[in-house]
Amino acid sequence: MFEFIRKHKETFAILSGIVTAAFFLWNFAAGNITSLFHSSENCIAKVNGDCVSIVDFRRVAMRTNQQMTPMLKQEILNSLIDDDLLYEQAKKEGFLVSDKEVADIISKDPSFQVDGKFNFERYKAVLAEAGYTPETYEAYIKKQLTIQKYTLFITNASYVSDIELNAANMINNTLLSGKAYIIDPNSVNINYTPTEQEIEDYYNKHKYEFKVINPSSIIYWETTDKNKAREIYMALKSGKIPPGFKPFDEKTMSKTFGAVVKALNPQNPVLVGNVSNNIYIFTYQNTKNSTIMPLSQAKNQVIQDIVMEKKIMALKSFAKNIYNSLKAKKPVSIKPVAFNNLPLSRISTMVDIKSSDIVPMITEKTPAFFGPYVSANGSAYVIIEVDSRSTKNQQNTDKTFAQLISLKANVLMNYLIKDLRAHAKIDINKSLYNNL
């Protein structure tokens, strides 16, 4: 779930510069095919009957600036659902945003200005490029302002006791020195040789990973007719190349469409998107000529992949054995990385520290071992050895207080949303969601 206080503090900084390369690329995402050709299916979810649109999904996806994963996709959808629940509750409780407040936000946005002044023609052009109309964009601004007002009202009820403030000050002002034992799949030594049947089964299951694209040029179609665009798309999906295409001109088109054509791949051989009133369809000219690397050539890679999977499966158990050996003062095969005078907050950005370990980390007799924790990027386990502690200059108490208030406010909002979800009717458009 997105962090509510941070998210809504940043809302209006994010609105500036709405037409970015990332947003433009998302106009060509797989889900856009459905939204272009089936306008009745633009709702990725319905919250108490209100539509959560695919346009909103792309807007948030662009803002994250991350590669789409199943986890991120679910997080974005949850965030949008939560926004709808908060907006609905805010309106029920009488939180209103005037047209003047919306106009003030828009008129001060540099994206819509010419020579430092708001320009309505530029406003319409910028929104059209990003797939908005003035009406839909102004509704979006009003919704975000309403949620922000309601969120601030709820979270202003947060408080911090003296005991909590003193404990937080102790944590913030303690610096740790020690070692980090990083245990990734390459740390695991296993003597495993897959059978010929395993190799063949793995290859057949992952054939698409061994697809080789023959050199080919990119072609595209441009039309303002949705029905025509749909005919072209359906023909391409059936393996046909309909007439009327043009070759992609790298010199003149890369600036606008470079990010789009780079996203073409064997798993995504056709991309459809709209720019202003024009619909563009991109594909490889020789898509059908792509070949699968034969097993005889891919065999070594298949074996490496199978062995790596076995290592990953054994990683957690191996990390726990390393931890037990360190606690027992036995030698281990992992070479540690030393760290000096790091605050706990810095360490927690690198590994997922259990909340129950926070106080022992700054109080337990040294050397003390903690973990194994999952690394921030999820690719390894990490064991932390604390060898010594020191105290830095006292952090400003007001800053610590603000951090605690923010933390408590987030907890409060999460409880509120949990309750709103429990009493809401939420329907997910699984067909559309799965195609994103």
Coordinates of C-alpha atoms in Angstrom, one line a residue, residues 30-46 50-58 77 80 131 136 226 274 427-433 436:
A30 CA -1.1 -3.7 -23.7
G31 CA -4.1 -2.6 -21.7
N32 CA -4.6 0.4 -24.0
I33 CA -5.7 -2.0 -26.8
T34 CA -8.8 -2.8 -24.7
S35 CA -9.5 0.8 -23.8
L36 CA -9.2 2.0 -27.4
F37 CA -11.4 -0.7 -29.0
H38 CA -13.8 -1.4 -26.1
S39 CA -14.7 1.9 -24.5
S40 CA -17.2 0.1 -22.2
E41 CA -14.3 -1.8 -20.6
N42 CA -12.3 1.2 -19.4
C43 CA -13.0 0.4 -15.7
I44 CA -10.2 -1.7 -14.3
A45 CA -12.3 -1.9 -11.1
K46 CA -15.5 -0.6 -9.6
D50 CA -17.7 4.1 -9.1
C51 CA -15.3 3.4 -12.0
V52 CA -11.5 3.1 -11.4
S53 CA -10.3 3.8 -15.0
I54 CA -7.4 2.4 -16.8
V55 CA -6.3 6.0 -17.5
D56 CA -5.8 6.5 -13.8
F57 CA -3.9 3.3 -13.6
R58 CA -1.4 4.4 -16.3
L77 CA -4.6 -1.0 -8.1
L80 CA -6.5 3.7 -6.7
G131 CA -5.2 11.6 -23.1
T136 CA -11.6 14.9 -16.8
K226 CA -11.0 3.2 -34.3
N274 CA -3.1 7.1 -29.3
D427 CA -15.3 -5.6 -8.3
I428 CA -12.1 -6.1 -10.3
N429 CA -12.2 -6.4 -14.1
K430 CA -9.9 -9.4 -14.2
S431 CA -9.8 -9.6 -17.9
L432 CA -8.5 -6.0 -18.2
Y433 CA -6.3 -6.3 -15.2
L436 CA -2.0 -4.8 -18.2

